PDB file of C-alpha atoms and ligand atoms in Angstrom:
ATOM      1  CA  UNK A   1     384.689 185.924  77.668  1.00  0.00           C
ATOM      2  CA  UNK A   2     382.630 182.957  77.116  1.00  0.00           C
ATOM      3  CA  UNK A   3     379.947 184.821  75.652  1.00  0.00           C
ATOM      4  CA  UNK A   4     382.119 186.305  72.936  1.00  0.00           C
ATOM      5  CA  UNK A   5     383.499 183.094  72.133  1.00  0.00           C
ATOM      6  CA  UNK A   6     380.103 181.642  71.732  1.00  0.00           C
ATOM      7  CA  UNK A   7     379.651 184.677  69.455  1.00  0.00           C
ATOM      8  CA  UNK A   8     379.894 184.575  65.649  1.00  0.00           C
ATOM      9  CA  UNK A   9     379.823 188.204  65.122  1.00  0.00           C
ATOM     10  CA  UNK A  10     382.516 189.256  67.183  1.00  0.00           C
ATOM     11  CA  UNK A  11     386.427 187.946  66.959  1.00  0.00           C
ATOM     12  CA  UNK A  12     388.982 187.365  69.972  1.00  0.00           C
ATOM     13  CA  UNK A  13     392.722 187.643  68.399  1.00  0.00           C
ATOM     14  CA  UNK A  14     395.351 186.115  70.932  1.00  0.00           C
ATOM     15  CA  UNK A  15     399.154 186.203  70.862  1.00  0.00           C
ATOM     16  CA  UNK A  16     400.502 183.185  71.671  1.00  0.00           C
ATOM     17  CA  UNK A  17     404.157 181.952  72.501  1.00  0.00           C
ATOM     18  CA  UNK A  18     404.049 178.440  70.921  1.00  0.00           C
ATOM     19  CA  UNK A  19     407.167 177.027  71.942  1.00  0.00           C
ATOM     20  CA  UNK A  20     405.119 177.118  76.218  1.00  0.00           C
ATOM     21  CA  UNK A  21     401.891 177.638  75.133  1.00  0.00           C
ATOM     22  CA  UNK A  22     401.683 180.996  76.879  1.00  0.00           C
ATOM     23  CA  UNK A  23     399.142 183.857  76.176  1.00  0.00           C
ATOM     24  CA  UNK A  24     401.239 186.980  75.492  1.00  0.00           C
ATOM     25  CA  UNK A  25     398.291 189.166  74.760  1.00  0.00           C
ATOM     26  CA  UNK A  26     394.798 189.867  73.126  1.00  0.00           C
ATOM     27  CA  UNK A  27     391.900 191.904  71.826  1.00  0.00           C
ATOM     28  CA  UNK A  28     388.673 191.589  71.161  1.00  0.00           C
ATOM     29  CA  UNK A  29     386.714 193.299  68.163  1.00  0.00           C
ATOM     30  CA  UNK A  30     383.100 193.314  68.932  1.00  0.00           C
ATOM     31  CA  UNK A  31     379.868 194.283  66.156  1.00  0.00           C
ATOM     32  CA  UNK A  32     377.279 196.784  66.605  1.00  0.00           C
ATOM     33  CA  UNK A  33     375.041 198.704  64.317  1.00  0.00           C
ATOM     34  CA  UNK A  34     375.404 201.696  63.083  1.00  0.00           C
ATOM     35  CA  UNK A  35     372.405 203.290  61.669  1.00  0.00           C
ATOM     36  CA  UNK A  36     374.453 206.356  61.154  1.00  0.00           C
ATOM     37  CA  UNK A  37     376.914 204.287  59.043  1.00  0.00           C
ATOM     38  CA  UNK A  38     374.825 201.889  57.512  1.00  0.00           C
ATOM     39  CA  UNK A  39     375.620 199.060  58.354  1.00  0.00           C
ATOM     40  CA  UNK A  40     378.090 197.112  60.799  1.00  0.00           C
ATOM     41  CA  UNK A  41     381.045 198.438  63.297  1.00  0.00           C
ATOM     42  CA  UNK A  42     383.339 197.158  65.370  1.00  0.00           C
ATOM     43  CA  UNK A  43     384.304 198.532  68.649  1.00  0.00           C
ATOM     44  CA  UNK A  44     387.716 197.288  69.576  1.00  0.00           C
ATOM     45  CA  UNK A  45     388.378 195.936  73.372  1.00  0.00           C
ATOM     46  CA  UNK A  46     390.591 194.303  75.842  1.00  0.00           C
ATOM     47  CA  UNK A  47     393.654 194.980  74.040  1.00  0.00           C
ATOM     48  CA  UNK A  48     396.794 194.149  77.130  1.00  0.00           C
ATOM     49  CA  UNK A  49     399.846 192.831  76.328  1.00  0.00           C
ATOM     50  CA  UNK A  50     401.528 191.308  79.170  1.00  0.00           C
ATOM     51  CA  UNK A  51     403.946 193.281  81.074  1.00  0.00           C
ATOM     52  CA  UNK A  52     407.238 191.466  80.022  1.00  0.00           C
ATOM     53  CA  UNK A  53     406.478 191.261  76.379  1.00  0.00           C
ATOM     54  CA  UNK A  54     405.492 194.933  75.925  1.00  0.00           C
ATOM     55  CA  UNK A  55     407.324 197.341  73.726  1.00  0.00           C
ATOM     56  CA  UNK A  56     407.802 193.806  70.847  1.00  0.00           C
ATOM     57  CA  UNK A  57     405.750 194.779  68.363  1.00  0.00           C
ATOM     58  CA  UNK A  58     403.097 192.444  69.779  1.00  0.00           C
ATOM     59  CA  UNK A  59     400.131 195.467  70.593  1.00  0.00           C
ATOM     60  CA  UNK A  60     400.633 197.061  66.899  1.00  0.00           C
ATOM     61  CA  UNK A  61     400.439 192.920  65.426  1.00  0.00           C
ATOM     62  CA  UNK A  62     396.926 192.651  67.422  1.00  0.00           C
ATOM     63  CA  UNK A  63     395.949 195.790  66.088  1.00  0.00           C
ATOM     64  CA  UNK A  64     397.135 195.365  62.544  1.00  0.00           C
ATOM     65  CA  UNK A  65     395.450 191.735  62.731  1.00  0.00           C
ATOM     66  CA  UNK A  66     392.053 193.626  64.464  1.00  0.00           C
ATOM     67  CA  UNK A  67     391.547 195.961  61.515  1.00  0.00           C
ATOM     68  CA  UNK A  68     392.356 193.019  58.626  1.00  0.00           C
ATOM     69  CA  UNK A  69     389.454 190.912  60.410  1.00  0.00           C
ATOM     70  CA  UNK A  70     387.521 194.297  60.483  1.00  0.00           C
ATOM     71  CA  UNK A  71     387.919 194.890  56.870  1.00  0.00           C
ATOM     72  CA  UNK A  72     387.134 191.261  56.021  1.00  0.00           C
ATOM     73  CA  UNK A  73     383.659 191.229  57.628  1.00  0.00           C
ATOM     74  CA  UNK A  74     383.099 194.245  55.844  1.00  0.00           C
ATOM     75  CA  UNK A  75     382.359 196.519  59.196  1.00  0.00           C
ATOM     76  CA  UNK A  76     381.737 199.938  58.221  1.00  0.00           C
ATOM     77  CA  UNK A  77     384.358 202.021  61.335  1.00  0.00           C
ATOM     78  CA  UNK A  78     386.540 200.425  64.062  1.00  0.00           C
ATOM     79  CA  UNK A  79     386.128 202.155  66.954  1.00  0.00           C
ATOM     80  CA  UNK A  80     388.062 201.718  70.817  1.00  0.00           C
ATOM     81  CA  UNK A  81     387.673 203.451  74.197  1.00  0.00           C
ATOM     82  CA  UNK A  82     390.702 204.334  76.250  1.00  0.00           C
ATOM     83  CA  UNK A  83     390.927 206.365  79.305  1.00  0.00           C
ATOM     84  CA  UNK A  84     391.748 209.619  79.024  1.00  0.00           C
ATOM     85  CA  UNK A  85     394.767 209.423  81.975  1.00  0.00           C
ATOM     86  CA  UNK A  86     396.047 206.027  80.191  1.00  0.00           C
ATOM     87  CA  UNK A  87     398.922 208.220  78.000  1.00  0.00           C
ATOM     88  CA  UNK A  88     401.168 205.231  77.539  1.00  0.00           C
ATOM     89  CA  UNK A  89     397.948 203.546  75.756  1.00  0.00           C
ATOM     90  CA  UNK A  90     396.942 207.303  74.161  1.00  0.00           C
ATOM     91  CA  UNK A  91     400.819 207.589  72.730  1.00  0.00           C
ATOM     92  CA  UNK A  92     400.925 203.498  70.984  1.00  0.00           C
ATOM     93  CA  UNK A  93     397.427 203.957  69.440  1.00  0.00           C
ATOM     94  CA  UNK A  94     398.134 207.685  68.369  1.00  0.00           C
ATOM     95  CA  UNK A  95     401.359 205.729  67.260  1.00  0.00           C
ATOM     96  CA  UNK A  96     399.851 203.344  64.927  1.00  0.00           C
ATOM     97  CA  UNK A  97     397.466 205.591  63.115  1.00  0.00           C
ATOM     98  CA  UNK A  98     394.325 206.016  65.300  1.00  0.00           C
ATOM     99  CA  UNK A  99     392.804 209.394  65.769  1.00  0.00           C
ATOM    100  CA  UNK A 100     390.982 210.958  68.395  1.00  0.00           C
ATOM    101  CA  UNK A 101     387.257 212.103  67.887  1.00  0.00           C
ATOM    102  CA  UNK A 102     385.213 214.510  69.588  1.00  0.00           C
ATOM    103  CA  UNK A 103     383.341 211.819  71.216  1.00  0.00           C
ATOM    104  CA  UNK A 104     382.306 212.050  74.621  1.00  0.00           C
ATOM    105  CA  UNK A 105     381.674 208.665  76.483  1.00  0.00           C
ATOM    106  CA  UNK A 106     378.739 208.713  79.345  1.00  0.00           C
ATOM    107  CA  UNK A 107     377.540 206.024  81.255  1.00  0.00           C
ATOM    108  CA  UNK A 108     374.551 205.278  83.502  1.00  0.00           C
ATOM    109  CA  UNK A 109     375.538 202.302  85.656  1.00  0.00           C
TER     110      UNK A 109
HETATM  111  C1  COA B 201     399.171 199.554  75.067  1.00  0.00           C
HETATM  112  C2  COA B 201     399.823 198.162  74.888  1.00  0.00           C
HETATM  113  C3  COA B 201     398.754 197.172  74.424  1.00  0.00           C
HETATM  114  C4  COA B 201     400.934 198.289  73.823  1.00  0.00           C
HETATM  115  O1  COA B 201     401.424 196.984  73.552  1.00  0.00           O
HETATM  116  P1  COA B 201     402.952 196.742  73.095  1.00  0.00           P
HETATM  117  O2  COA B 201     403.042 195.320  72.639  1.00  0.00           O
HETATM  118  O3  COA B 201     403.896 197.193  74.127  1.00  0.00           O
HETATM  119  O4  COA B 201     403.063 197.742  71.861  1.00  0.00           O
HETATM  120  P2  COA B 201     404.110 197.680  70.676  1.00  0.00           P
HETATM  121  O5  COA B 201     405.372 197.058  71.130  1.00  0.00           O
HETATM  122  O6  COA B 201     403.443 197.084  69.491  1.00  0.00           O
HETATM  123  O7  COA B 201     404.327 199.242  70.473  1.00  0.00           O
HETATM  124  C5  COA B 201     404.539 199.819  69.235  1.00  0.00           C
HETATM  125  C6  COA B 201     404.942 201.260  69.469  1.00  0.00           C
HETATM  126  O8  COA B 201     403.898 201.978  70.154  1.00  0.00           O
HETATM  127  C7  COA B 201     404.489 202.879  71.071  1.00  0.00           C
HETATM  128  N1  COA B 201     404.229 202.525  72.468  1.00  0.00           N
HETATM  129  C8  COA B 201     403.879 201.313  72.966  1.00  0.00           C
HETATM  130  N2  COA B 201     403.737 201.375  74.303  1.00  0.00           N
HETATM  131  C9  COA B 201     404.050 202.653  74.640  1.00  0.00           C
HETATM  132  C10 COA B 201     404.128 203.335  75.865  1.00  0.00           C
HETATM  133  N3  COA B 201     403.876 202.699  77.022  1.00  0.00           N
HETATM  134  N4  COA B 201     404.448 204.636  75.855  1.00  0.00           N
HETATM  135  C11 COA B 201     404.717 205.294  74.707  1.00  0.00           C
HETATM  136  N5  COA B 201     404.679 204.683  73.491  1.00  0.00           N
HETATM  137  C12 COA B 201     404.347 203.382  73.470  1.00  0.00           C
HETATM  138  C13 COA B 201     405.952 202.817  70.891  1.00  0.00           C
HETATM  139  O9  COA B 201     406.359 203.755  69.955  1.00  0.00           O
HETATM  140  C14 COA B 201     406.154 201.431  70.351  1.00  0.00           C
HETATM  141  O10 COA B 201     407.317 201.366  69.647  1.00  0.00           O
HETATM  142  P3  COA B 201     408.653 200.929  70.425  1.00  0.00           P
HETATM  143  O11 COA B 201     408.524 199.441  70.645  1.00  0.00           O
HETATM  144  O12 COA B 201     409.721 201.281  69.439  1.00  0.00           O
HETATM  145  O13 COA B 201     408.715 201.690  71.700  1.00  0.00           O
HETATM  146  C15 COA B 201     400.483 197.675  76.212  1.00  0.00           C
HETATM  147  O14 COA B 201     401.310 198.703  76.717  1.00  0.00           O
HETATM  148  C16 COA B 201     399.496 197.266  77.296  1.00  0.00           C
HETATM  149  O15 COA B 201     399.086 196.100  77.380  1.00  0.00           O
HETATM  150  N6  COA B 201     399.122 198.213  78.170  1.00  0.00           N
HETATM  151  C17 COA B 201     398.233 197.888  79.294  1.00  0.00           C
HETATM  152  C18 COA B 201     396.802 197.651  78.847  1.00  0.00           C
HETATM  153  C19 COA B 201     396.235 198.862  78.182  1.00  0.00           C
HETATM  154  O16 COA B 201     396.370 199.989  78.656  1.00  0.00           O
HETATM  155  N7  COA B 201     395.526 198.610  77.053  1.00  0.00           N
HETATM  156  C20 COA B 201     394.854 199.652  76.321  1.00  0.00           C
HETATM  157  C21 COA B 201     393.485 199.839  76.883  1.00  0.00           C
HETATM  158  S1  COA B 201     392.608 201.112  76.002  1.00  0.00           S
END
């Protein structure tokens, strides 16, 4: 986390309940290049909501807010990973507009 705040190119979005100072939730949107796009993306992470304060509104705000800071830096996609077996997390983002690709992810280490 302190790395991405140290970052200029990427953006951490928190929720925050003023009245305690309490984190409710957050996500991160983080910059890579595309050389298919041309340009800059964003690959959207760590989006949690805290268990109490789920089902508010408060995930679809981050997300809304996410894709606004997106658009303003001019990134060319915004782009997330979620695990397959996460359905809950499958159903809000299918929810609030985000479609499924016929990307595969792979990893190494
Ligand atoms: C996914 C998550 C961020 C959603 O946050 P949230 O604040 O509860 O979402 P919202 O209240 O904005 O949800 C908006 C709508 O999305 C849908 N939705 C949200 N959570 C859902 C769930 N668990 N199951 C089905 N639909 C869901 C609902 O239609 C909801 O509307 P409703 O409030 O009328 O039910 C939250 O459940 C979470 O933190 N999960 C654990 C972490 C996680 O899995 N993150 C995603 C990693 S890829």
């Amino acid at each position: 986390m302190n790395l991405l705040l140290k970052s200029e190119k990427d953006c951490i979005l928190v929720a925050e309940l003023l009245s305690d100072n309490r984190v409710l939730g957050m996500c991160t949107v983080q910059t890579l290049i595309s050389t298919a796009e041309g340009g800059a993306v964003g690959l959207l992470e760590d989006l949690i909501v805290a268990a109490d304060f789920r089902h508010q509104g408060i995930g679809a705000k981050l997300l809304v807010e996410a894709v606004n800071w997106a658009e303003c830096q001019g990134l060319k996609r915004l782009q997330l990973l979620a695990d397959k077996n996460n359905l809950p997390a499958l159903n809000f983002y299918q929810k609030q507009g985000w479609n499924s690709t016929q990307l595969v992810c792979l990893r190494k280490c």
